[in-house]
C-alpha cells in the first residue's frame, strides 16, 4: 500500500513539475513587436470596446451568399486579404483595369475599375476584357493607418515637389481624387478644384479610411452599404448588406490599430543599415518620421511615428509602368508604400515574400532593384554598396 | 415544425416519461453492458446500458458529459469555464419479436441545441438482412455511430470526426444492415439512403468547406435539399482476437442544381471515404483510429478558401495501468491515453503561386482517466494544438487542460 502511495505521489509531483517548469505547457504570447495586430496604447474603455467590435467585423465576419457576398467578389472577409492585419498573399490579389491616363475615365469598360474574379455558385465571375490595360495590387498591411489618416494635407504637401524645384531628382506629387458623395472633409483636408488628396492604396486613390473601407466591402467582397450601394453584378442600387455601424466600427478599428514596432533597433547592424538607408537617399521618399496633430481620438494626438513614406506619388520608371492608373496618377507613378512592418511580411504571406505593388519581388533586395524612375539613383547606389553594407541595409529593413 | 420546437412543445411529456422511468427504476433492472468492449462499431447504438422494468417493453438510458477547461491561445486565456456539452436520453423498445425501436435525444450545451440523433425501427428478417428506417446515424467511419462520451478517455471529440465527418451526423432514411459469423470472424455491412447535404457546406461563415454546416439546415428531417439522396455504405470485418477494420463511403449531390424546373447549376458532388480500425492487445492496450477523405466539387470560380479535398484522422492509444478493486468499486481502472490528430481542410495548392494551401490542425492529447466501472469515467486531458491558416502563416498555438466526467445512467 505504501509503495502504491509513493507511486501516486511521484506521479502527481512529476505532472506538477512538468506544468510549472515547462514554458511550452501553455503557449506564450509572441513578443509585441512580432505581431502586427492589436490596439494602440492609450485607448479608453469605450474605445477598446469599439476596437473590439471592429476587430470582430474585420477578422471574424466571413460573408456568405446569404449575408451578401458577391455575387461576384475577390475575397470573403477583410481578414482573408489582410491576415493578421499584415500584407496579403497573391491569392487575394486585386486587379484594377480600364483607366489609361490621369483623370481620363472615358475608356473605362463595364465592370471597371476592379475585377471581381470570383463568383458564388451559379454565377459567372467577371472576366478581364481583352486588350484592356490593368494592374494588380497585393493587399497591403493595415496597421498604423490611423496615424497616417490623422496627418494633415498640409503636412503631406510639405514634401511635394512636382517640378523638382530643389533639383534632387525626387518630385513627389499628390493624387487628387474626386471624393465620393459620402466624404466629409475634416479640418485637415484641403481641396483643389473639388478634389482631395488621396493617401491610401497603391496609387493613393482613397482619401480617407471610410472611403477605403466602404469601397473594399463593395469591390472586394461584393457587399453593399449605404455608402457604396451599387451591386457589383448589375450596377443597380440595392439594399445595404452591411450596416453603417459595422463599417464605422471597422474604420475605427483601422484608425486605432497599433503601428508596427521596430525590432533590434539598438543592434549595430540595424543602426548602420539605417545610416546607409539615409546615405543613399532612400529616405527622400520613404520619409521616416512624422508627428500627428490633435485628433478626436486622444491616443492619436501628437504622436511621433515612423512609417517610412511620404504618401506621395513618384515616377517609378518603365519597369513598374503597368499601363493603367487611378485618379490623377500617371501609369508609371506609385505612392511610396510605408516600410513599417516590412520585416514581418512573411508572417502574413505564408512564409514567403511578395513585395512591390503586385507581389512580383520575392526578396527585399529584388524589390530594391526593381525601383526605377526617381528611385534610379538610390537603386544604383545600393548596387554599388559592398556586400556587407547591403546586408546591413537589408538587416535594417527587416527590423522595421 | 422544427425538431427543437417539437421537442420543446413535448418537453413535459418527455419529462413525465423520464421521471416515470426513474420511478419505475425502483423496480427496474439495469441491463448492463461493458460499453468499452463492444462487438462492432455498428452495434454501438444498441450496446448501451438500459434500465428495464420487469416485462415492461420500454427500456430507458442515457449519458451525460460535463467538464471544466482552461485554455491558452498564444498567451491569451479566456479563463476557466465549465461546460455540459451534452446530455443524451435513450428510449428503446422491443415492439415485437425481432422488431425493435431505439431513440437517442441529445441536449447540447444546456438546451442550446436539441437533436434527435437516432430514432429508428429495426426489422430483423434474417441476421444478414435487417431493415432500418427513421432517423439513422450515417455509418461513415466509426466514431459517428460509436460516439457516446463514456466510451472515450478524451473530453473532446476527435476533430476529424466532428468537422470532416460532421458527427453526430443523422438523417432521415431507410436501409439495410446485417452480420454474419464464421469461427473467429464477423463480417457486417450497412447500406442506407437518406436526406443529405446542402450548399451551406461551401457557403458558410467558417470560411472553409465545412461539412457540419449541413446540419444547420433545419428542414433536413422533413425534406431532401435537392431531391438526390445521400447514399452511405459501410462494410467492416472483425476478428474476435485481433480487432476490427471498417471501410465506408457516403456520397451525394450537395447543391440545389434545379428549382421549379429551372436548371441553376451543374450537379456538384460530395464524396466522403473513411477507414476505421480498433484493436486490443493483451487486454490492456486499446488502439482506435479513423482516417477520412472528403472530395468536393467546388466551382472553379469560387474561392479557393473552400477546398476540393479534405483529410484527417486520429489515433487513440489507451493503456490500462491498474485494473482492480479501488475505493470500493470492483473492476475499477486507471488508464493512460494519448490521442494524435490531424486535419487538413484544404488539400491542394494555390493557383496563383503553386504554394501549398494549408488550413490544417495538429493536436496531441495525453490523458489520464479513472473508471469506477466501464460505464463511468473521470478524465483529465492536456491538449496542445497547432492551427495553421490557409496561407501557411505561423500557427496559432493553443494548449489547455480539461477535466471532466461522463457516465451512462
PDB file of N, CA and C in Angstrom, chain A residues 12-105:
ATOM      1  N   UNK A  12       2.038  12.481  -9.267  1.00  0.00           N
ATOM      2  CA  UNK A  12       1.442  13.815  -9.103  1.00  0.00           C
ATOM      3  C   UNK A  12       2.526  14.891  -9.107  1.00  0.00           C
ATOM      4  N   UNK A  13       3.626  14.617  -8.404  1.00  0.00           N
ATOM      5  CA  UNK A  13       4.722  15.599  -8.360  1.00  0.00           C
ATOM      6  C   UNK A  13       5.330  15.801  -9.746  1.00  0.00           C
ATOM      7  N   UNK A  14       5.477  14.690 -10.482  1.00  0.00           N
ATOM      8  CA  UNK A  14       6.064  14.799 -11.824  1.00  0.00           C
ATOM      9  C   UNK A  14       5.196  15.652 -12.729  1.00  0.00           C
ATOM     10  N   UNK A  15       3.891  15.381 -12.679  1.00  0.00           N
ATOM     11  CA  UNK A  15       2.975  16.148 -13.530  1.00  0.00           C
ATOM     12  C   UNK A  15       3.005  17.626 -13.139  1.00  0.00           C
ATOM     13  N   UNK A  16       2.990  17.878 -11.819  1.00  0.00           N
ATOM     14  CA  UNK A  16       3.013  19.272 -11.341  1.00  0.00           C
ATOM     15  C   UNK A  16       4.285  19.974 -11.790  1.00  0.00           C
ATOM     16  N   UNK A  17       5.399  19.259 -11.630  1.00  0.00           N
ATOM     17  CA  UNK A  17       6.681  19.845 -12.038  1.00  0.00           C
ATOM     18  C   UNK A  17       6.706  20.166 -13.527  1.00  0.00           C
ATOM     19  N   UNK A  18       6.157  19.218 -14.301  1.00  0.00           N
ATOM     20  CA  UNK A  18       6.113  19.407 -15.754  1.00  0.00           C
ATOM     21  C   UNK A  18       5.392  20.704 -16.094  1.00  0.00           C
ATOM     22  N   UNK A  19       4.254  20.913 -15.422  1.00  0.00           N
ATOM     23  CA  UNK A  19       3.445  22.081 -15.739  1.00  0.00           C
ATOM     24  C   UNK A  19       4.085  23.386 -15.269  1.00  0.00           C
ATOM     25  N   UNK A  20       4.791  23.305 -14.147  1.00  0.00           N
ATOM     26  CA  UNK A  20       5.396  24.533 -13.639  1.00  0.00           C
ATOM     27  C   UNK A  20       6.730  24.863 -14.296  1.00  0.00           C
ATOM     28  N   UNK A  21       7.395  23.815 -14.794  1.00  0.00           N
ATOM     29  CA  UNK A  21       8.757  24.062 -15.281  1.00  0.00           C
ATOM     30  C   UNK A  21       8.833  24.325 -16.779  1.00  0.00           C
ATOM     31  N   UNK A  22       7.821  23.891 -17.514  1.00  0.00           N
ATOM     32  CA  UNK A  22       7.932  23.981 -18.959  1.00  0.00           C
ATOM     33  C   UNK A  22       7.125  25.161 -19.499  1.00  0.00           C
ATOM     34  N   UNK A  23       7.821  26.088 -20.108  1.00  0.00           N
ATOM     35  CA  UNK A  23       7.163  27.273 -20.662  1.00  0.00           C
ATOM     36  C   UNK A  23       6.169  26.909 -21.750  1.00  0.00           C
ATOM     37  N   UNK A  24       6.472  25.796 -22.415  1.00  0.00           N
ATOM     38  CA  UNK A  24       5.651  25.428 -23.563  1.00  0.00           C
ATOM     39  C   UNK A  24       4.363  24.716 -23.175  1.00  0.00           C
ATOM     40  N   UNK A  25       4.161  24.499 -21.869  1.00  0.00           N
ATOM     41  CA  UNK A  25       2.907  23.856 -21.456  1.00  0.00           C
ATOM     42  C   UNK A  25       1.728  24.706 -21.919  1.00  0.00           C
ATOM     43  N   UNK A  26       1.822  25.979 -21.699  1.00  0.00           N
ATOM     44  CA  UNK A  26       0.854  26.917 -22.254  1.00  0.00           C
ATOM     45  C   UNK A  26       1.612  27.867 -23.181  1.00  0.00           C
ATOM     46  N   UNK A  27       1.184  27.946 -24.425  1.00  0.00           N
ATOM     47  CA  UNK A  27       1.970  28.764 -25.369  1.00  0.00           C
ATOM     48  C   UNK A  27       2.014  30.229 -24.941  1.00  0.00           C
ATOM     49  N   UNK A  28       3.189  30.776 -25.005  1.00  0.00           N
ATOM     50  CA  UNK A  28       3.345  32.172 -24.604  1.00  0.00           C
ATOM     51  C   UNK A  28       2.928  33.098 -25.733  1.00  0.00           C
ATOM     52  N   UNK A  29       2.577  34.284 -25.365  1.00  0.00           N
ATOM     53  CA  UNK A  29       2.219  35.275 -26.386  1.00  0.00           C
ATOM     54  C   UNK A  29       3.479  35.669 -27.148  1.00  0.00           C
ATOM     55  N   UNK A  30       3.383  35.780 -28.459  1.00  0.00           N
ATOM     56  CA  UNK A  30       4.530  36.300 -29.208  1.00  0.00           C
ATOM     57  C   UNK A  30       4.864  37.715 -28.701  1.00  0.00           C
ATOM     58  N   UNK A  31       6.119  38.080 -28.851  1.00  0.00           N
ATOM     59  CA  UNK A  31       6.511  39.423 -28.421  1.00  0.00           C
ATOM     60  C   UNK A  31       5.671  40.469 -29.161  1.00  0.00           C
ATOM     61  N   UNK A  32       5.396  41.537 -28.473  1.00  0.00           N
ATOM     62  CA  UNK A  32       4.527  42.591 -29.046  1.00  0.00           C
ATOM     63  C   UNK A  32       5.061  43.094 -30.383  1.00  0.00           C
ATOM     64  N   UNK A  33       6.393  43.133 -30.504  1.00  0.00           N
ATOM     65  CA  UNK A  33       6.957  43.660 -31.755  1.00  0.00           C
ATOM     66  C   UNK A  33       7.009  42.606 -32.868  1.00  0.00           C
ATOM     67  N   UNK A  34       6.537  41.390 -32.563  1.00  0.00           N
ATOM     68  CA  UNK A  34       6.463  40.347 -33.591  1.00  0.00           C
ATOM     69  C   UNK A  34       5.072  40.265 -34.199  1.00  0.00           C
ATOM     70  N   UNK A  35       4.149  41.040 -33.642  1.00  0.00           N
ATOM     71  CA  UNK A  35       2.760  40.997 -34.119  1.00  0.00           C
ATOM     72  C   UNK A  35       2.350  42.333 -34.701  1.00  0.00           C
ATOM     73  N   UNK A  36       1.525  42.255 -35.730  1.00  0.00           N
ATOM     74  CA  UNK A  36       1.018  43.497 -36.298  1.00  0.00           C
ATOM     75  C   UNK A  36      -0.322  43.881 -35.701  1.00  0.00           C
ATOM     76  N   UNK A  37      -1.082  42.897 -35.255  1.00  0.00           N
ATOM     77  CA  UNK A  37      -2.415  43.251 -34.769  1.00  0.00           C
ATOM     78  C   UNK A  37      -2.364  43.695 -33.312  1.00  0.00           C
ATOM     79  N   UNK A  38      -3.451  44.309 -32.900  1.00  0.00           N
ATOM     80  CA  UNK A  38      -3.549  44.813 -31.531  1.00  0.00           C
ATOM     81  C   UNK A  38      -3.792  46.306 -31.536  1.00  0.00           C
ATOM     82  N   UNK A  39      -4.428  46.800 -30.485  1.00  0.00           N
ATOM     83  CA  UNK A  39      -4.757  48.234 -30.426  1.00  0.00           C
ATOM     84  C   UNK A  39      -3.553  49.082 -30.037  1.00  0.00           C
ATOM     85  N   UNK A  40      -3.609  50.316 -30.422  1.00  0.00           N
ATOM     86  CA  UNK A  40      -2.549  51.227 -29.979  1.00  0.00           C
ATOM     87  C   UNK A  40      -2.745  51.531 -28.494  1.00  0.00           C
ATOM     88  N   UNK A  41      -1.691  51.983 -27.873  1.00  0.00           N
ATOM     89  CA  UNK A  41      -1.773  52.276 -26.447  1.00  0.00           C
ATOM     90  C   UNK A  41      -2.613  53.525 -26.214  1.00  0.00           C
ATOM     91  N   UNK A  42      -3.254  53.568 -25.051  1.00  0.00           N
ATOM     92  CA  UNK A  42      -3.919  54.795 -24.627  1.00  0.00           C
ATOM     93  C   UNK A  42      -5.386  54.883 -24.994  1.00  0.00           C
ATOM     94  N   UNK A  43      -5.984  53.794 -25.477  1.00  0.00           N
ATOM     95  CA  UNK A  43      -7.418  53.851 -25.783  1.00  0.00           C
ATOM     96  C   UNK A  43      -8.217  53.774 -24.486  1.00  0.00           C
ATOM     97  N   UNK A  44      -9.322  54.498 -24.445  1.00  0.00           N
ATOM     98  CA  UNK A  44     -10.205  54.439 -23.268  1.00  0.00           C
ATOM     99  C   UNK A  44     -10.983  53.127 -23.298  1.00  0.00           C
ATOM    100  N   UNK A  45     -11.717  52.839 -22.217  1.00  0.00           N
ATOM    101  CA  UNK A  45     -12.519  51.605 -22.187  1.00  0.00           C
ATOM    102  C   UNK A  45     -13.509  51.573 -23.350  1.00  0.00           C
ATOM    103  N   UNK A  46     -14.172  52.691 -23.569  1.00  0.00           N
ATOM    104  CA  UNK A  46     -15.188  52.693 -24.639  1.00  0.00           C
ATOM    105  C   UNK A  46     -14.512  52.539 -25.998  1.00  0.00           C
ATOM    106  N   UNK A  47     -13.326  53.115 -26.126  1.00  0.00           N
ATOM    107  CA  UNK A  47     -12.596  52.959 -27.400  1.00  0.00           C
ATOM    108  C   UNK A  47     -12.111  51.511 -27.574  1.00  0.00           C
ATOM    109  N   UNK A  48     -11.729  50.883 -26.474  1.00  0.00           N
ATOM    110  CA  UNK A  48     -11.322  49.460 -26.557  1.00  0.00           C
ATOM    111  C   UNK A  48     -12.503  48.612 -27.001  1.00  0.00           C
ATOM    112  N   UNK A  49     -13.684  48.935 -26.464  1.00  0.00           N
ATOM    113  CA  UNK A  49     -14.880  48.175 -26.865  1.00  0.00           C
ATOM    114  C   UNK A  49     -15.170  48.348 -28.342  1.00  0.00           C
ATOM    115  N   UNK A  50     -15.010  49.545 -28.801  1.00  0.00           N
ATOM    116  CA  UNK A  50     -15.289  49.809 -30.211  1.00  0.00           C
ATOM    117  C   UNK A  50     -14.234  49.134 -31.092  1.00  0.00           C
ATOM    118  N   UNK A  51     -13.009  49.170 -30.613  1.00  0.00           N
ATOM    119  CA  UNK A  51     -11.926  48.481 -31.333  1.00  0.00           C
ATOM    120  C   UNK A  51     -12.266  47.001 -31.476  1.00  0.00           C
ATOM    121  N   UNK A  52     -12.749  46.423 -30.382  1.00  0.00           N
ATOM    122  CA  UNK A  52     -13.077  45.003 -30.385  1.00  0.00           C
ATOM    123  C   UNK A  52     -14.193  44.699 -31.392  1.00  0.00           C
ATOM    124  N   UNK A  53     -15.198  45.578 -31.422  1.00  0.00           N
ATOM    125  CA  UNK A  53     -16.303  45.376 -32.379  1.00  0.00           C
ATOM    126  C   UNK A  53     -15.774  45.418 -33.814  1.00  0.00           C
ATOM    127  N   UNK A  54     -14.865  46.343 -34.057  1.00  0.00           N
ATOM    128  CA  UNK A  54     -14.278  46.438 -35.394  1.00  0.00           C
ATOM    129  C   UNK A  54     -13.391  45.250 -35.704  1.00  0.00           C
ATOM    130  N   UNK A  55     -12.678  44.787 -34.686  1.00  0.00           N
ATOM    131  CA  UNK A  55     -11.801  43.620 -34.848  1.00  0.00           C
ATOM    132  C   UNK A  55     -12.623  42.401 -35.278  1.00  0.00           C
ATOM    133  N   UNK A  56     -13.757  42.203 -34.605  1.00  0.00           N
ATOM    134  CA  UNK A  56     -14.638  41.071 -34.940  1.00  0.00           C
ATOM    135  C   UNK A  56     -15.140  41.206 -36.372  1.00  0.00           C
ATOM    136  N   UNK A  57     -15.572  42.411 -36.733  1.00  0.00           N
ATOM    137  CA  UNK A  57     -16.091  42.609 -38.094  1.00  0.00           C
ATOM    138  C   UNK A  57     -14.988  42.418 -39.134  1.00  0.00           C
ATOM    139  N   UNK A  58     -13.808  42.868 -38.821  1.00  0.00           N
ATOM    140  CA  UNK A  58     -12.703  42.815 -39.778  1.00  0.00           C
ATOM    141  C   UNK A  58     -12.151  41.399 -39.926  1.00  0.00           C
ATOM    142  N   UNK A  59     -11.954  40.740 -38.794  1.00  0.00           N
ATOM    143  CA  UNK A  59     -11.244  39.451 -38.842  1.00  0.00           C
ATOM    144  C   UNK A  59     -12.142  38.223 -38.769  1.00  0.00           C
ATOM    145  N   UNK A  60     -13.304  38.365 -38.164  1.00  0.00           N
ATOM    146  CA  UNK A  60     -14.129  37.168 -37.938  1.00  0.00           C
ATOM    147  C   UNK A  60     -15.341  37.069 -38.848  1.00  0.00           C
ATOM    148  N   UNK A  61     -15.816  38.188 -39.374  1.00  0.00           N
ATOM    149  CA  UNK A  61     -17.045  38.119 -40.168  1.00  0.00           C
ATOM    150  C   UNK A  61     -16.718  37.657 -41.582  1.00  0.00           C
ATOM    151  N   UNK A  62     -17.165  36.462 -41.887  1.00  0.00           N
ATOM    152  CA  UNK A  62     -16.956  35.905 -43.221  1.00  0.00           C
ATOM    153  C   UNK A  62     -18.286  35.961 -43.956  1.00  0.00           C
ATOM    154  N   UNK A  63     -18.293  36.596 -45.087  1.00  0.00           N
ATOM    155  CA  UNK A  63     -19.541  36.757 -45.824  1.00  0.00           C
ATOM    156  C   UNK A  63     -19.874  35.509 -46.621  1.00  0.00           C
ATOM    157  N   UNK A  64     -21.144  35.240 -46.694  1.00  0.00           N
ATOM    158  CA  UNK A  64     -21.664  34.114 -47.473  1.00  0.00           C
ATOM    159  C   UNK A  64     -22.673  34.686 -48.461  1.00  0.00           C
ATOM    160  N   UNK A  65     -23.085  33.888 -49.454  1.00  0.00           N
ATOM    161  CA  UNK A  65     -24.119  34.404 -50.362  1.00  0.00           C
ATOM    162  C   UNK A  65     -25.338  34.914 -49.592  1.00  0.00           C
ATOM    163  N   UNK A  66     -25.651  34.240 -48.502  1.00  0.00           N
ATOM    164  CA  UNK A  66     -26.813  34.625 -47.705  1.00  0.00           C
ATOM    165  C   UNK A  66     -26.619  35.972 -47.022  1.00  0.00           C
ATOM    166  N   UNK A  67     -25.402  36.266 -46.610  1.00  0.00           N
ATOM    167  CA  UNK A  67     -25.182  37.528 -45.889  1.00  0.00           C
ATOM    168  C   UNK A  67     -24.667  38.642 -46.799  1.00  0.00           C
ATOM    169  N   UNK A  68     -24.651  38.385 -48.113  1.00  0.00           N
ATOM    170  CA  UNK A  68     -24.361  39.485 -49.033  1.00  0.00           C
ATOM    171  C   UNK A  68     -23.143  39.300 -49.914  1.00  0.00           C
ATOM    172  N   UNK A  69     -22.425  38.206 -49.748  1.00  0.00           N
ATOM    173  CA  UNK A  69     -21.226  38.009 -50.565  1.00  0.00           C
ATOM    174  C   UNK A  69     -21.589  38.003 -52.050  1.00  0.00           C
ATOM    175  N   UNK A  70     -20.819  38.753 -52.811  1.00  0.00           N
ATOM    176  CA  UNK A  70     -20.950  38.716 -54.271  1.00  0.00           C
ATOM    177  C   UNK A  70     -22.209  39.361 -54.796  1.00  0.00           C
ATOM    178  N   UNK A  71     -22.766  38.832 -55.889  1.00  0.00           N
ATOM    179  CA  UNK A  71     -22.469  37.522 -56.467  1.00  0.00           C
ATOM    180  C   UNK A  71     -21.058  37.395 -57.051  1.00  0.00           C
ATOM    181  N   UNK A  72     -20.421  38.528 -57.363  1.00  0.00           N
ATOM    182  CA  UNK A  72     -19.029  38.445 -57.800  1.00  0.00           C
ATOM    183  C   UNK A  72     -18.176  39.084 -56.709  1.00  0.00           C
ATOM    184  N   UNK A  73     -17.019  38.532 -56.509  1.00  0.00           N
ATOM    185  CA  UNK A  73     -16.205  39.012 -55.396  1.00  0.00           C
ATOM    186  C   UNK A  73     -14.750  38.611 -55.602  1.00  0.00           C
ATOM    187  N   UNK A  74     -13.898  39.089 -54.696  1.00  0.00           N
ATOM    188  CA  UNK A  74     -12.488  38.688 -54.684  1.00  0.00           C
ATOM    189  C   UNK A  74     -12.194  37.897 -53.411  1.00  0.00           C
ATOM    190  N   UNK A  75     -12.745  38.350 -52.289  1.00  0.00           N
ATOM    191  CA  UNK A  75     -12.460  37.716 -51.001  1.00  0.00           C
ATOM    192  C   UNK A  75     -13.735  37.666 -50.181  1.00  0.00           C
ATOM    193  N   UNK A  76     -13.744  36.794 -49.182  1.00  0.00           N
ATOM    194  CA  UNK A  76     -14.956  36.603 -48.390  1.00  0.00           C
ATOM    195  C   UNK A  76     -14.941  37.357 -47.062  1.00  0.00           C
ATOM    196  N   UNK A  77     -13.812  37.931 -46.736  1.00  0.00           N
ATOM    197  CA  UNK A  77     -13.738  38.706 -45.486  1.00  0.00           C
ATOM    198  C   UNK A  77     -12.591  39.700 -45.597  1.00  0.00           C
ATOM    199  N   UNK A  78     -12.602  40.680 -44.695  1.00  0.00           N
ATOM    200  CA  UNK A  78     -11.482  41.634 -44.679  1.00  0.00           C
ATOM    201  C   UNK A  78     -10.198  40.890 -44.341  1.00  0.00           C
ATOM    202  N   UNK A  79     -10.306  39.985 -43.344  1.00  0.00           N
ATOM    203  CA  UNK A  79      -9.131  39.282 -42.850  1.00  0.00           C
ATOM    204  C   UNK A  79      -8.501  38.350 -43.869  1.00  0.00           C
ATOM    205  N   UNK A  80      -9.256  37.909 -44.859  1.00  0.00           N
ATOM    206  CA  UNK A  80      -8.638  37.000 -45.827  1.00  0.00           C
ATOM    207  C   UNK A  80      -7.678  37.743 -46.748  1.00  0.00           C
ATOM    208  N   UNK A  81      -7.873  39.038 -46.918  1.00  0.00           N
ATOM    209  CA  UNK A  81      -6.906  39.840 -47.693  1.00  0.00           C
ATOM    210  C   UNK A  81      -5.767  40.363 -46.823  1.00  0.00           C
ATOM    211  N   UNK A  82      -6.075  40.576 -45.553  1.00  0.00           N
ATOM    212  CA  UNK A  82      -5.075  41.180 -44.650  1.00  0.00           C
ATOM    213  C   UNK A  82      -4.884  40.275 -43.431  1.00  0.00           C
ATOM    214  N   UNK A  83      -4.345  39.073 -43.626  1.00  0.00           N
ATOM    215  CA  UNK A  83      -4.235  38.143 -42.495  1.00  0.00           C
ATOM    216  C   UNK A  83      -3.376  38.723 -41.369  1.00  0.00           C
ATOM    217  N   UNK A  84      -3.907  38.647 -40.175  1.00  0.00           N
ATOM    218  CA  UNK A  84      -3.169  39.213 -39.035  1.00  0.00           C
ATOM    219  C   UNK A  84      -2.906  40.690 -39.209  1.00  0.00           C
ATOM    220  N   UNK A  85      -3.722  41.354 -40.021  1.00  0.00           N
ATOM    221  CA  UNK A  85      -3.594  42.781 -40.342  1.00  0.00           C
ATOM    222  C   UNK A  85      -2.341  43.087 -41.162  1.00  0.00           C
ATOM    223  N   UNK A  86      -1.718  42.036 -41.666  1.00  0.00           N
ATOM    224  CA  UNK A  86      -0.496  42.229 -42.443  1.00  0.00           C
ATOM    225  C   UNK A  86      -0.731  42.232 -43.943  1.00  0.00           C
ATOM    226  N   UNK A  87       0.385  42.191 -44.682  1.00  0.00           N
ATOM    227  CA  UNK A  87       0.312  42.171 -46.148  1.00  0.00           C
ATOM    228  C   UNK A  87      -0.384  40.905 -46.618  1.00  0.00           C
ATOM    229  N   UNK A  88      -1.067  41.042 -47.749  1.00  0.00           N
ATOM    230  CA  UNK A  88      -1.801  39.907 -48.279  1.00  0.00           C
ATOM    231  C   UNK A  88      -0.964  39.046 -49.196  1.00  0.00           C
ATOM    232  N   UNK A  89      -1.598  37.984 -49.645  1.00  0.00           N
ATOM    233  CA  UNK A  89      -0.983  36.937 -50.459  1.00  0.00           C
ATOM    234  C   UNK A  89      -1.518  37.095 -51.886  1.00  0.00           C
ATOM    235  N   UNK A  90      -0.764  36.639 -52.884  1.00  0.00           N
ATOM    236  CA  UNK A  90      -1.265  36.738 -54.260  1.00  0.00           C
ATOM    237  C   UNK A  90      -2.628  36.057 -54.470  1.00  0.00           C
ATOM    238  N   UNK A  91      -2.998  35.166 -53.567  1.00  0.00           N
ATOM    239  CA  UNK A  91      -4.304  34.510 -53.624  1.00  0.00           C
ATOM    240  C   UNK A  91      -5.446  35.534 -53.648  1.00  0.00           C
ATOM    241  N   UNK A  92      -5.240  36.671 -52.987  1.00  0.00           N
ATOM    242  CA  UNK A  92      -6.287  37.697 -52.987  1.00  0.00           C
ATOM    243  C   UNK A  92      -5.815  38.976 -53.691  1.00  0.00           C
ATOM    244  N   UNK A  93      -4.950  38.815 -54.662  1.00  0.00           N
ATOM    245  CA  UNK A  93      -4.515  39.985 -55.437  1.00  0.00           C
ATOM    246  C   UNK A  93      -5.704  40.632 -56.137  1.00  0.00           C
ATOM    247  N   UNK A  94      -5.719  41.950 -56.101  1.00  0.00           N
ATOM    248  CA  UNK A  94      -6.797  42.706 -56.761  1.00  0.00           C
ATOM    249  C   UNK A  94      -6.332  43.142 -58.147  1.00  0.00           C
ATOM    250  N   UNK A  95      -7.249  43.135 -59.075  1.00  0.00           N
ATOM    251  CA  UNK A  95      -6.939  43.623 -60.421  1.00  0.00           C
ATOM    252  C   UNK A  95      -7.790  44.848 -60.716  1.00  0.00           C
ATOM    253  N   UNK A  96      -7.136  45.936 -61.005  1.00  0.00           N
ATOM    254  CA  UNK A  96      -7.850  47.168 -61.408  1.00  0.00           C
ATOM    255  C   UNK A  96      -7.580  47.388 -62.889  1.00  0.00           C
ATOM    256  N   UNK A  97      -8.575  47.866 -63.600  1.00  0.00           N
ATOM    257  CA  UNK A  97      -8.381  47.993 -65.047  1.00  0.00           C
ATOM    258  C   UNK A  97      -9.168  49.162 -65.634  1.00  0.00           C
ATOM    259  N   UNK A  98      -8.774  49.528 -66.809  1.00  0.00           N
ATOM    260  CA  UNK A  98      -9.584  50.434 -67.610  1.00  0.00           C
ATOM    261  C   UNK A  98      -9.035  51.829 -67.793  1.00  0.00           C
ATOM    262  N   UNK A  99      -8.541  52.479 -66.733  1.00  0.00           N
ATOM    263  CA  UNK A  99      -8.115  53.870 -66.857  1.00  0.00           C
ATOM    264  C   UNK A  99      -6.673  53.909 -67.355  1.00  0.00           C
ATOM    265  N   UNK A 100      -6.490  54.595 -68.456  1.00  0.00           N
ATOM    266  CA  UNK A 100      -5.169  54.555 -69.081  1.00  0.00           C
ATOM    267  C   UNK A 100      -4.328  55.801 -68.848  1.00  0.00           C
ATOM    268  N   UNK A 101      -4.963  56.889 -68.419  1.00  0.00           N
ATOM    269  CA  UNK A 101      -4.180  58.093 -68.162  1.00  0.00           C
ATOM    270  C   UNK A 101      -4.880  58.943 -67.102  1.00  0.00           C
ATOM    271  N   UNK A 102      -4.134  59.883 -66.505  1.00  0.00           N
ATOM    272  CA  UNK A 102      -4.677  60.655 -65.393  1.00  0.00           C
ATOM    273  C   UNK A 102      -5.985  61.344 -65.741  1.00  0.00           C
ATOM    274  N   UNK A 103      -6.952  61.176 -64.849  1.00  0.00           N
ATOM    275  CA  UNK A 103      -8.247  61.865 -64.953  1.00  0.00           C
ATOM    276  C   UNK A 103      -8.989  61.541 -66.243  1.00  0.00           C
ATOM    277  N   UNK A 104      -8.584  60.516 -66.937  1.00  0.00           N
ATOM    278  CA  UNK A 104      -9.288  60.108 -68.162  1.00  0.00           C
ATOM    279  C   UNK A 104     -10.019  58.809 -67.867  1.00  0.00           C
ATOM    280  N   UNK A 105     -11.341  58.910 -67.813  1.00  0.00           N
ATOM    281  CA  UNK A 105     -12.113  57.728 -67.499  1.00  0.00           C
ATOM    282  C   UNK A 105     -13.040  57.312 -68.629  1.00  0.00           C
TER     283      UNK A 105
END
